[in-house]
PDB file of C-alpha atoms in Angstrom:
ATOM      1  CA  UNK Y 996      -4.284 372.414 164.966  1.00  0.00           C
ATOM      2  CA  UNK Y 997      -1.308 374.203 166.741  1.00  0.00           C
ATOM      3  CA  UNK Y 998       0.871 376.247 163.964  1.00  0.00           C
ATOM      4  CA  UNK Y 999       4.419 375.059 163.552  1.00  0.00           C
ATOM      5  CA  UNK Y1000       6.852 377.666 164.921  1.00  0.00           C
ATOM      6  CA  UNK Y1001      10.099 376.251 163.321  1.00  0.00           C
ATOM      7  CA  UNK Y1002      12.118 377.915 160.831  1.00  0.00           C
ATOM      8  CA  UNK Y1003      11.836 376.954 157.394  1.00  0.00           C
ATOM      9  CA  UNK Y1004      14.111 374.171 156.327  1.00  0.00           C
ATOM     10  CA  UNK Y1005      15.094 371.311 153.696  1.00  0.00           C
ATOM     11  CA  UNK Y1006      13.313 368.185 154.578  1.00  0.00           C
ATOM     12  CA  UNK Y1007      14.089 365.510 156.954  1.00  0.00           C
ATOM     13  CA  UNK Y1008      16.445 363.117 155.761  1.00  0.00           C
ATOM     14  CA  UNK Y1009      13.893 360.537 155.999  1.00  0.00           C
ATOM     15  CA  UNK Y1010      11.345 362.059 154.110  1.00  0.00           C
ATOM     16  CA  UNK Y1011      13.823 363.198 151.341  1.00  0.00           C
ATOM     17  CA  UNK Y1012      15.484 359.809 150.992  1.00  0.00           C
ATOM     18  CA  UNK Y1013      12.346 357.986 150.534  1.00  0.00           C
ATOM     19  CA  UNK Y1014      11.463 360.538 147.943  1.00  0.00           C
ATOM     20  CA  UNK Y1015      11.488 358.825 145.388  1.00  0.00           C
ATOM     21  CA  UNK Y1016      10.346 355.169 146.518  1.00  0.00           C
ATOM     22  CA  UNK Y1017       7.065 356.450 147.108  1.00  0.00           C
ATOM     23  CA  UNK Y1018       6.305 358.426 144.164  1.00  0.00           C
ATOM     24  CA  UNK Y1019       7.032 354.421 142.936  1.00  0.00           C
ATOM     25  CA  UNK Y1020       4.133 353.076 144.582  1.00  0.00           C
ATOM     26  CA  UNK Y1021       2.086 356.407 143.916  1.00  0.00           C
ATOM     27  CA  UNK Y1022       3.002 355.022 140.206  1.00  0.00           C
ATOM     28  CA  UNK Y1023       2.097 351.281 140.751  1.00  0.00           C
ATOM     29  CA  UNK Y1024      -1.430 352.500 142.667  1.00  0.00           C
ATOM     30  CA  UNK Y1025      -1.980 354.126 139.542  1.00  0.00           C
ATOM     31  CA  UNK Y1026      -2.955 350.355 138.112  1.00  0.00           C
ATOM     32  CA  UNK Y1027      -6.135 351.201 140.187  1.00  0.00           C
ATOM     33  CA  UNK Y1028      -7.874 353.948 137.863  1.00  0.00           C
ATOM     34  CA  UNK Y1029      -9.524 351.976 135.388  1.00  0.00           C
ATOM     35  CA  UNK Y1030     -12.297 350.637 137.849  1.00  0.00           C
ATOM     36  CA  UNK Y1031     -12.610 354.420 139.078  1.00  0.00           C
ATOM     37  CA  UNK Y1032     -12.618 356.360 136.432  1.00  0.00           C
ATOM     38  CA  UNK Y1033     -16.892 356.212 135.763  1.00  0.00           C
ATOM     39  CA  UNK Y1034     -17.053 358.139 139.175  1.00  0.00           C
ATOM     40  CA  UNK Y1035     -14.820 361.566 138.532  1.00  0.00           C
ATOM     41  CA  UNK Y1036     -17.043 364.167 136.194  1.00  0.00           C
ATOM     42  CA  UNK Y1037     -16.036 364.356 132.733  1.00  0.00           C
ATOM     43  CA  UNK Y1038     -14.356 366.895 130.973  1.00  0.00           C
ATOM     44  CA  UNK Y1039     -15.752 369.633 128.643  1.00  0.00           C
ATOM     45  CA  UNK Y1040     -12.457 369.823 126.264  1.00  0.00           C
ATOM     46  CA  UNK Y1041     -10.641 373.081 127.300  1.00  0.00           C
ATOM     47  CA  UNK Y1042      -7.741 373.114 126.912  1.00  0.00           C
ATOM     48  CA  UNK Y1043      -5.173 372.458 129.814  1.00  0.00           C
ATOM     49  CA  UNK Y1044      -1.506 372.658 130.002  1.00  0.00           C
ATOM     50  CA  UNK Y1045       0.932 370.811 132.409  1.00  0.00           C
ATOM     51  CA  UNK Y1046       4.038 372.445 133.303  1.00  0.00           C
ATOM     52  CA  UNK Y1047       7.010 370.058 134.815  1.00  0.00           C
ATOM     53  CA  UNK Y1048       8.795 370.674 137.562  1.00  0.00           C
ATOM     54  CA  UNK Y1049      13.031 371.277 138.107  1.00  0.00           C
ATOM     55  CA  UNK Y1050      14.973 369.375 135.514  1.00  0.00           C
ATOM     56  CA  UNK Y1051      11.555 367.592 134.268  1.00  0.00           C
ATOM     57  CA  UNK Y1052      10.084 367.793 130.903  1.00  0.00           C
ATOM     58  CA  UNK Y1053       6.780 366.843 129.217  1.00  0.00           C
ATOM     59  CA  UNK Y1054       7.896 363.232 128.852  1.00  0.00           C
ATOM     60  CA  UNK Y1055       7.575 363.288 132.664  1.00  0.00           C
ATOM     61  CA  UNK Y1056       3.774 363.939 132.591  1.00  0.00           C
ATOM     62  CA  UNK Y1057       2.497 362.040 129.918  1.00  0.00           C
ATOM     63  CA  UNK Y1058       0.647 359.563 131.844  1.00  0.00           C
ATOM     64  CA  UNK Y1059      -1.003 362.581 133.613  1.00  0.00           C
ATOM     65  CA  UNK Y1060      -1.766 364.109 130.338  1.00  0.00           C
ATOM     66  CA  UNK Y1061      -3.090 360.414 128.400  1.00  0.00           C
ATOM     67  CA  UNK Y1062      -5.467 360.555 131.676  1.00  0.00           C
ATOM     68  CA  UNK Y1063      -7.034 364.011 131.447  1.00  0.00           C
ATOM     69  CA  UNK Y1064      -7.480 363.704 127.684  1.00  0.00           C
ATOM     70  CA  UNK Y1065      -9.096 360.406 128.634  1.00  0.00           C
ATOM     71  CA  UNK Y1066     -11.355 362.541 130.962  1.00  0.00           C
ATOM     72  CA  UNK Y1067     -12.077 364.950 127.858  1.00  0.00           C
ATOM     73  CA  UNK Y1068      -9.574 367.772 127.807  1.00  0.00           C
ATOM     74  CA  UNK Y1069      -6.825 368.603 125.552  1.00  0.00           C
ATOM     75  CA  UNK Y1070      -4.005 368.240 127.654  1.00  0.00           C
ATOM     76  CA  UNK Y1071      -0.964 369.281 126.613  1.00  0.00           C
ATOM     77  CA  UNK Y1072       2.584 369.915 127.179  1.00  0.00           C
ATOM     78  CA  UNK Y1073       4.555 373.088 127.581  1.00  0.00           C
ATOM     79  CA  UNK Y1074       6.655 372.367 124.973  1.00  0.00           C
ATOM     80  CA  UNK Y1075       9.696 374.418 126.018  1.00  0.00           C
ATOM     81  CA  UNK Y1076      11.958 371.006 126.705  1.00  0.00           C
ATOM     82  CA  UNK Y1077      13.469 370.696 130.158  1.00  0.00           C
ATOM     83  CA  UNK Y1078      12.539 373.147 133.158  1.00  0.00           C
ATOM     84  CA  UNK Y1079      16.435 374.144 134.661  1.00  0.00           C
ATOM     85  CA  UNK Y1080      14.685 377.339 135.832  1.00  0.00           C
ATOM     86  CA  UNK Y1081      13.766 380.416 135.641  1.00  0.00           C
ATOM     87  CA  UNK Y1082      17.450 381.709 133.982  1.00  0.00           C
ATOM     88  CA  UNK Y1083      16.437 378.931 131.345  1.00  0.00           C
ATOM     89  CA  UNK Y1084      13.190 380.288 130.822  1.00  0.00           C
ATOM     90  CA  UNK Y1085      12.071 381.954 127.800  1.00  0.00           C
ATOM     91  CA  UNK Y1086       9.135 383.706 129.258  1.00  0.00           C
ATOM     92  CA  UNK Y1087       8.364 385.058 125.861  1.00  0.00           C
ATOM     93  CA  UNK Y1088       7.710 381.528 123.910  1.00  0.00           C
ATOM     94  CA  UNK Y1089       5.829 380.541 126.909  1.00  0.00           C
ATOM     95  CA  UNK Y1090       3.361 383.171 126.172  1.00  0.00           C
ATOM     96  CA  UNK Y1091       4.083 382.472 122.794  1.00  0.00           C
ATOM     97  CA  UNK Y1092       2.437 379.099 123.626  1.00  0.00           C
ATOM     98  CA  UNK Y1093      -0.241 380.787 125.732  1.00  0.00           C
ATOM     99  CA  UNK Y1094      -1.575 382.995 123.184  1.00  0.00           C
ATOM    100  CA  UNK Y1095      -1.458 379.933 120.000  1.00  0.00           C
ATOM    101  CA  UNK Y1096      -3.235 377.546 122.220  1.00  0.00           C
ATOM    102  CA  UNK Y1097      -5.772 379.977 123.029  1.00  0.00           C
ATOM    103  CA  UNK Y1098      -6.659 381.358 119.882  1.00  0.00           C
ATOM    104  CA  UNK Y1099      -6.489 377.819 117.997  1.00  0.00           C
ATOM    105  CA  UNK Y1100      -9.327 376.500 121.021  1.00  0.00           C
ATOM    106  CA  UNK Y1101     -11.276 379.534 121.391  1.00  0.00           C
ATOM    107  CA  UNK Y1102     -11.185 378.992 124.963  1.00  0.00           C
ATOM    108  CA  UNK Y1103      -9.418 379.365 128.522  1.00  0.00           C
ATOM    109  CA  UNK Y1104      -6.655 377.056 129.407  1.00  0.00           C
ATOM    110  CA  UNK Y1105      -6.246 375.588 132.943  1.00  0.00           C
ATOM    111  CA  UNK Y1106      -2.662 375.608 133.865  1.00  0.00           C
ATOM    112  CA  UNK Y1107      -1.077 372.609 135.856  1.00  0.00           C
ATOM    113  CA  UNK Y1108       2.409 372.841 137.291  1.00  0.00           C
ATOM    114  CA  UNK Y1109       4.100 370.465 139.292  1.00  0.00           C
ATOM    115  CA  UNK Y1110       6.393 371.707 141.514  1.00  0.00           C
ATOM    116  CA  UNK Y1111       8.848 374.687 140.571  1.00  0.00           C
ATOM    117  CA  UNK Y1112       6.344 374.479 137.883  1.00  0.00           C
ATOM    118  CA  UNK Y1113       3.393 375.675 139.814  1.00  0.00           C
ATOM    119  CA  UNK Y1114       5.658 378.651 139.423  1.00  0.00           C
ATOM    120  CA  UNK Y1115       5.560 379.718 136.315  1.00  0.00           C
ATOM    121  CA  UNK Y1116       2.043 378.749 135.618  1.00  0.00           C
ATOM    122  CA  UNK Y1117       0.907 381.538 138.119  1.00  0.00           C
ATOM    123  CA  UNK Y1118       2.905 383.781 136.721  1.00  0.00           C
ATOM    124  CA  UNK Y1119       2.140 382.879 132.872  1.00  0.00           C
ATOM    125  CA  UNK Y1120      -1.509 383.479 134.367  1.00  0.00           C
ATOM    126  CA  UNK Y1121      -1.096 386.842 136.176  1.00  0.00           C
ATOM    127  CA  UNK Y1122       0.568 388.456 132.704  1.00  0.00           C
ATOM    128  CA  UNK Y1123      -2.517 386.653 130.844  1.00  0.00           C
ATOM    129  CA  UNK Y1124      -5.140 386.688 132.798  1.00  0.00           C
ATOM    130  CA  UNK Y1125      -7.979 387.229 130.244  1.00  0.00           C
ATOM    131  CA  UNK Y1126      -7.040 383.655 128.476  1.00  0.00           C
ATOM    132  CA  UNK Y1127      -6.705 381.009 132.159  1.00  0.00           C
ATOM    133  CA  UNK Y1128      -9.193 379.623 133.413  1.00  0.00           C
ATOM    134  CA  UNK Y1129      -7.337 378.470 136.582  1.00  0.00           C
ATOM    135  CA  UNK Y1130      -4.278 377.038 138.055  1.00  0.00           C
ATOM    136  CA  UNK Y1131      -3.443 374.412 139.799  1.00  0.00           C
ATOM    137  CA  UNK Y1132      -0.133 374.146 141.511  1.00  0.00           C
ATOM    138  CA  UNK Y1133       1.225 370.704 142.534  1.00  0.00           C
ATOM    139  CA  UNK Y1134       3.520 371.107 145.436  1.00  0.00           C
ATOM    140  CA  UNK Y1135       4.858 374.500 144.379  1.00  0.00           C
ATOM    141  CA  UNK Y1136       7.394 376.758 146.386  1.00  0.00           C
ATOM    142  CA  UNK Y1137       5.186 380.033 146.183  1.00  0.00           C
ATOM    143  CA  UNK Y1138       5.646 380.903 149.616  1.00  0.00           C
ATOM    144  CA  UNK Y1139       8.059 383.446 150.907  1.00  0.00           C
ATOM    145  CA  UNK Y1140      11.964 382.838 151.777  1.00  0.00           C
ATOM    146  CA  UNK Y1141      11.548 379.494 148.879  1.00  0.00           C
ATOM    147  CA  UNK Y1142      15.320 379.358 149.102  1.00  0.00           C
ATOM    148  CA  UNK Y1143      15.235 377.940 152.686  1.00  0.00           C
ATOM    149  CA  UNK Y1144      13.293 375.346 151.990  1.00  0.00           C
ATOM    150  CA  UNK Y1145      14.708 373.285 149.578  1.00  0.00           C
ATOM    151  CA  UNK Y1146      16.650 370.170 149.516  1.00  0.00           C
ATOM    152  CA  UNK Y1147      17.541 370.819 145.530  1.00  0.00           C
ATOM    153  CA  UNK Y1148      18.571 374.779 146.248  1.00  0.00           C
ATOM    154  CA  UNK Y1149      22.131 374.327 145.512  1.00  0.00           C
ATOM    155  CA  UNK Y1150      21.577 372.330 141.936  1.00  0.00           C
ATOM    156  CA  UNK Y1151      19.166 375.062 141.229  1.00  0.00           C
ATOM    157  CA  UNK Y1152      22.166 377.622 142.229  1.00  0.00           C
ATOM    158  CA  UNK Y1153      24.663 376.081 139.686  1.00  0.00           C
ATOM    159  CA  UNK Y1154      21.786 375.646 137.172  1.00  0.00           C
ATOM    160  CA  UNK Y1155      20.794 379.336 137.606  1.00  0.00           C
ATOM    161  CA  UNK Y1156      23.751 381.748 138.104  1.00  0.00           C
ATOM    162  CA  UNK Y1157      21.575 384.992 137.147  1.00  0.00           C
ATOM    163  CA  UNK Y1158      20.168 385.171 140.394  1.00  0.00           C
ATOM    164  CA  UNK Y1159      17.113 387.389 141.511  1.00  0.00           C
ATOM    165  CA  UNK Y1160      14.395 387.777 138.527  1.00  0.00           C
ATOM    166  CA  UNK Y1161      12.643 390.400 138.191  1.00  0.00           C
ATOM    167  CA  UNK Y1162       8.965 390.643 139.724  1.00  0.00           C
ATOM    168  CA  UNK Y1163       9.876 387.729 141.692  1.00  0.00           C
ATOM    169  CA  UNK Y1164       9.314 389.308 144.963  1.00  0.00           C
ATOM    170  CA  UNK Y1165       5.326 389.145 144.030  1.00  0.00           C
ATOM    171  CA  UNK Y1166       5.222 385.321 143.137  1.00  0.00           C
ATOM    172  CA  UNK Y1167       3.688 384.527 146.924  1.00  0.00           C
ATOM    173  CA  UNK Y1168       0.778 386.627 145.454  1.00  0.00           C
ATOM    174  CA  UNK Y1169      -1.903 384.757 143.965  1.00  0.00           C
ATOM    175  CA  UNK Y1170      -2.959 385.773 140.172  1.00  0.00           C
ATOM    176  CA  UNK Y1171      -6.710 386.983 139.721  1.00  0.00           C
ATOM    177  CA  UNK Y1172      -8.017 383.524 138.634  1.00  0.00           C
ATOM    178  CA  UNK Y1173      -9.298 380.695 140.891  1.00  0.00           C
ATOM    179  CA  UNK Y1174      -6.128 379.056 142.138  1.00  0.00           C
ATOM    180  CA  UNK Y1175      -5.760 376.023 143.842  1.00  0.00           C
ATOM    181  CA  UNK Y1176      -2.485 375.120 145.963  1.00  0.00           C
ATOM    182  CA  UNK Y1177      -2.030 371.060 146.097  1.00  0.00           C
ATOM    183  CA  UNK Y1178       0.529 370.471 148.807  1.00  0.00           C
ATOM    184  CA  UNK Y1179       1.606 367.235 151.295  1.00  0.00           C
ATOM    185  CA  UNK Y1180       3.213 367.149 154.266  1.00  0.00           C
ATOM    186  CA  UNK Y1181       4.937 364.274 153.066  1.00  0.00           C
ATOM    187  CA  UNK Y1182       7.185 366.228 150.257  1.00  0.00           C
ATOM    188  CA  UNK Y1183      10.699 365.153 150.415  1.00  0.00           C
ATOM    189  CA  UNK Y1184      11.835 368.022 148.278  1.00  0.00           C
ATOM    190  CA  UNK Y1185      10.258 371.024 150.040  1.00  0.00           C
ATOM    191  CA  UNK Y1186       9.290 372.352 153.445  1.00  0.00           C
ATOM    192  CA  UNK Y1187       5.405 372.119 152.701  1.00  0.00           C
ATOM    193  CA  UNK Y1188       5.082 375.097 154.155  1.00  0.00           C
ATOM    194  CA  UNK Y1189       6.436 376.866 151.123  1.00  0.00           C
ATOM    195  CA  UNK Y1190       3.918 375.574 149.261  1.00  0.00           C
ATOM    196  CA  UNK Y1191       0.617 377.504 150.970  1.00  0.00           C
ATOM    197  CA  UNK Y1192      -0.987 379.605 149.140  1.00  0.00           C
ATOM    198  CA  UNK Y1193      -1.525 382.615 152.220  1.00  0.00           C
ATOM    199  CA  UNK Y1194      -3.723 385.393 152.111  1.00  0.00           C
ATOM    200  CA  UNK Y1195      -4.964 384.860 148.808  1.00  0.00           C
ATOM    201  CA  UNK Y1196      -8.327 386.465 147.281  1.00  0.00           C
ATOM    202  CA  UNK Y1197     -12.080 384.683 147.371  1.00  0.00           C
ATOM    203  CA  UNK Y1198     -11.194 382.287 144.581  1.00  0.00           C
ATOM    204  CA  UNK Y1199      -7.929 380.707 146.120  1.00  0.00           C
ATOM    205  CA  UNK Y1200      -8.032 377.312 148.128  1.00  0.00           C
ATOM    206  CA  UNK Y1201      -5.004 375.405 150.044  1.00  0.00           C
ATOM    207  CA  UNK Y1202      -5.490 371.100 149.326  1.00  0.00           C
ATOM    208  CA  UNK Y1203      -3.709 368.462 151.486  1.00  0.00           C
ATOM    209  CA  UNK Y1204      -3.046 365.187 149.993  1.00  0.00           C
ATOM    210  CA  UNK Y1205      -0.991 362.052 150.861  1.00  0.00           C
ATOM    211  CA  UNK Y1206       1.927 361.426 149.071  1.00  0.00           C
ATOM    212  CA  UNK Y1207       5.400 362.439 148.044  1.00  0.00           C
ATOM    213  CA  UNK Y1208       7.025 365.571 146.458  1.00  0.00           C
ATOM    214  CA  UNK Y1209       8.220 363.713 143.350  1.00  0.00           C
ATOM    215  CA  UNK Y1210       5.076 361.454 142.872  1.00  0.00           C
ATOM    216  CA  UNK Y1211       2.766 364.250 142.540  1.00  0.00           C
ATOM    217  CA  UNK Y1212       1.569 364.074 139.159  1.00  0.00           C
ATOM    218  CA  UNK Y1213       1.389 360.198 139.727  1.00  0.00           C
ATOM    219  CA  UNK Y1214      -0.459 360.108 142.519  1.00  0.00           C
ATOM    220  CA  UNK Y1215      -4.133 358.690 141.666  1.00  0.00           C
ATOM    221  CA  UNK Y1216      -5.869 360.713 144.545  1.00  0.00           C
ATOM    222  CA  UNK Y1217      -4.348 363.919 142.733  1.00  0.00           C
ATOM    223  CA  UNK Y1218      -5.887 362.589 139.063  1.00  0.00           C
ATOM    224  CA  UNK Y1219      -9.388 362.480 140.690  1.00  0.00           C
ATOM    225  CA  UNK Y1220      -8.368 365.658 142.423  1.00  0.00           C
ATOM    226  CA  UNK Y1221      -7.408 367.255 139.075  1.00  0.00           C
ATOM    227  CA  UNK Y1222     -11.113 365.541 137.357  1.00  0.00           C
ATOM    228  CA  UNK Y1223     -12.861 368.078 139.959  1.00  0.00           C
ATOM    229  CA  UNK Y1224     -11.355 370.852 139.713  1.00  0.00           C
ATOM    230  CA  UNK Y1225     -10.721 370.968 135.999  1.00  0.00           C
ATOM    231  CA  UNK Y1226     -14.502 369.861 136.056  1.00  0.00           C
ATOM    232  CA  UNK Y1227     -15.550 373.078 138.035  1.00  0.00           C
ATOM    233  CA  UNK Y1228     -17.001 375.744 136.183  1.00  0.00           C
ATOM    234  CA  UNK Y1229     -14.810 379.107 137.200  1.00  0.00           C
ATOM    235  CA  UNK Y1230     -17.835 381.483 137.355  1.00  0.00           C
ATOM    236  CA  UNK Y1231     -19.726 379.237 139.700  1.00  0.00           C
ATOM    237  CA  UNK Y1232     -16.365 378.318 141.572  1.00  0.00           C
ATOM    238  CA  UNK Y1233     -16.168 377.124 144.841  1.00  0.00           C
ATOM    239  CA  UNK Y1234     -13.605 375.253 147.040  1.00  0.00           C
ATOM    240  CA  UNK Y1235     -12.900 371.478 146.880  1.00  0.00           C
ATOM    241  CA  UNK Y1236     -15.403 369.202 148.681  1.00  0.00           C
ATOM    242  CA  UNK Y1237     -14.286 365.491 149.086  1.00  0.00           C
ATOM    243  CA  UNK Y1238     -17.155 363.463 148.969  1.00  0.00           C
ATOM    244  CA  UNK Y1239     -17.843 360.159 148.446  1.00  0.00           C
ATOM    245  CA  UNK Y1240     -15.438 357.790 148.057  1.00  0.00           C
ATOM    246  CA  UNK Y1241     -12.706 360.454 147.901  1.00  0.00           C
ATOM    247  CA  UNK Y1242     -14.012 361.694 151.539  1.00  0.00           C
ATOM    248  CA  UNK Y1243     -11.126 359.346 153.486  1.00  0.00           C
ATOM    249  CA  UNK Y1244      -8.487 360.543 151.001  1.00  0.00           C
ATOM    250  CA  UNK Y1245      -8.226 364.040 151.709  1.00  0.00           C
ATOM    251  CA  UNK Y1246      -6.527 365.399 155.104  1.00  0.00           C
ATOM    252  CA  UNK Y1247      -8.965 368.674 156.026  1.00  0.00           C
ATOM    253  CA  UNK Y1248      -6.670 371.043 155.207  1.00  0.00           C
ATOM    254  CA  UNK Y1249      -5.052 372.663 157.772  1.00  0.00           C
ATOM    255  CA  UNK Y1250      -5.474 376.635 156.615  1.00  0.00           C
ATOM    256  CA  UNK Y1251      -6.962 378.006 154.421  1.00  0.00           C
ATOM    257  CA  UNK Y1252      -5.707 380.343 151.482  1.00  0.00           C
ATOM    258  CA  UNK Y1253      -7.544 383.221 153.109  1.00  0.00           C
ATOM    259  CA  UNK Y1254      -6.315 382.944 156.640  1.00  0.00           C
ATOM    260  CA  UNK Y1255      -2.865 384.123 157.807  1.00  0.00           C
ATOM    261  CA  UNK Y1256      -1.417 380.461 157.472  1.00  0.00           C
ATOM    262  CA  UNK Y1257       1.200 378.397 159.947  1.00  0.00           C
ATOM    263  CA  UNK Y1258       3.730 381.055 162.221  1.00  0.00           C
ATOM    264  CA  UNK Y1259       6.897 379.890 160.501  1.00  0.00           C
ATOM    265  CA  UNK Y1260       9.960 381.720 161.875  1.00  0.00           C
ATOM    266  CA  UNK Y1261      13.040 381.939 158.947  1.00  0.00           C
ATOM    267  CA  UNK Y1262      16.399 380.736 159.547  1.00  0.00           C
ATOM    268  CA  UNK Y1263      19.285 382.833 158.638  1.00  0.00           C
ATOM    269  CA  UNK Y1264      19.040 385.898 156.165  1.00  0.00           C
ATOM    270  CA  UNK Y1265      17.697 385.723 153.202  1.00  0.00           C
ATOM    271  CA  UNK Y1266      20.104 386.606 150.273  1.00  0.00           C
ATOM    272  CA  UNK Y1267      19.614 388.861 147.073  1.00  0.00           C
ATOM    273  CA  UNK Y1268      18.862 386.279 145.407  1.00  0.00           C
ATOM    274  CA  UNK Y1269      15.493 385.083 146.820  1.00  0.00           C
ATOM    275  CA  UNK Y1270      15.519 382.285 144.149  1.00  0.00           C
ATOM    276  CA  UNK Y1271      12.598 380.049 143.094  1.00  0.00           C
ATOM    277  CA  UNK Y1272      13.331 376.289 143.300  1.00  0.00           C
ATOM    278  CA  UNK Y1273      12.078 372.628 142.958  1.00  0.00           C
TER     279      UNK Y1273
END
């Protein structure tokens, strides 16, 4: 597949106006799970915690979290209210929460973040490494030069007026614990490019899917998505195989985290403040 040469931009009208609509019908296909459900591999309770994405909370991913517990995790919320970004962020009370649900379980948690998200749970796992299991980022900005390609950059401006954060310039880098990158051509909020994980280490993957940017954590193909990986046991990892009935649901994805990913070229110059966003 030829690599896309153009510079990194906001969305297509198109895709960002329909947004929303189809992270509806992600929702409605959703009614679908039930007669599914005996296929995906059950859970072995670790814990897992879902991160939102920009201006989301946890009341955003409850269905996603009433499904994995139904799987046989404890799913949980982040509990720090809504995500405005990363000059909102108490980074200490999220570690805060790190370090309580680890020691009350006993075990690694798998992180899940949707979006800007994604984010932080690859950074909450790359300053504590020794208690994740794995994260899973739900199209994520990690890439390089995020500010370019977002259609919510200037809300997350005004939201986020102390500009560049430090350690942010390492975010593209993967943390030391199997990571998977979940990202669609399809997103309406971000140039999917962004969201590539790109010369990561042996335990780092790049996943297609179909769907929309804001329907992510709705989308049913994800849930089953999320059953095997969560499912996967980190010492014996290995990348995501789509078999079975899931084998027409999954695009092969187009790079993968190890190789040098799509030639993007950037537009314009990239400011101070290489902000995180979506």
């Amino acid at each position: 597949m030829r690599a896309s040469r153009r510079p990194l931009a906001a969305p297509h009208w198109v895709l960002a106006g329909s947004d929303g609509a189809r992270a509806l019908c992600e929702a409605y296909a959703l009614l679908a799970v039930p007669s599914w459900m005996a296929a995906l591999p059950r859970g072995d309770g670790h814990p897992v915690m879902i991160l939102p994405g920009f201006v989301g909370n946890d009341s955003y991913n409850r269905p996603l979290r009433l499904f994995l517990r139904a799987m046989g995790y404890h799913a949980v919320g982040w509990k720090q209210g809504r995500n405005l970004g990363h000059g909102k962020l108490d980074w200490a009370r999220l570690g805060e929460r790190v370090e309580k649900l680890y020691h009350h379980e006993g075990r690694k948690i798998s992180l899940i973040g949707h979006s800007l998200g994604g984010v932080f749970a690859r950074e909450a796992a790359r300053r504590h490494p020794e208690r994740i299991r794995q994260v899973v980022s739900l199209g994520s900005p990690i890439g390089k030069y995020r500010q370019l390609a977002s259609a919510l950059h200037g809300l997350y401006e005004l939201l986020n007026e102390s500009g560049h954060l430090e350690g942010e310039e390492h975010w593209h880098v993967a943390p030391e614990v199997p990571v998977s990158a979940v990202y669609t051509r399809f997103d309406g909020v971000l140039d999917w490019r962004v969201c590539l994980q790109r010369d990561g280490h042996s335990r780092c993957e790049n996943i297609e899917v179909y769907g929309s940017h804001n329907g992510m954590t709705l989308n049913p193909m994800v849930w089953a998505l999320l059953a095997n990986r969560l499912a996967t046991n980190p010492d014996a990892w290995h990348p995501f195989r789509s078999r079975g009935f899931l084998q027409l649901s999954f695009p092969n994805p187009a790079w993968g985290a190890q190789e040098p990913g799509p030639a993007i070229s950037r537009a314009g110059q990239t400011r101070a403040s290489d902000q995180v966003f979506a």
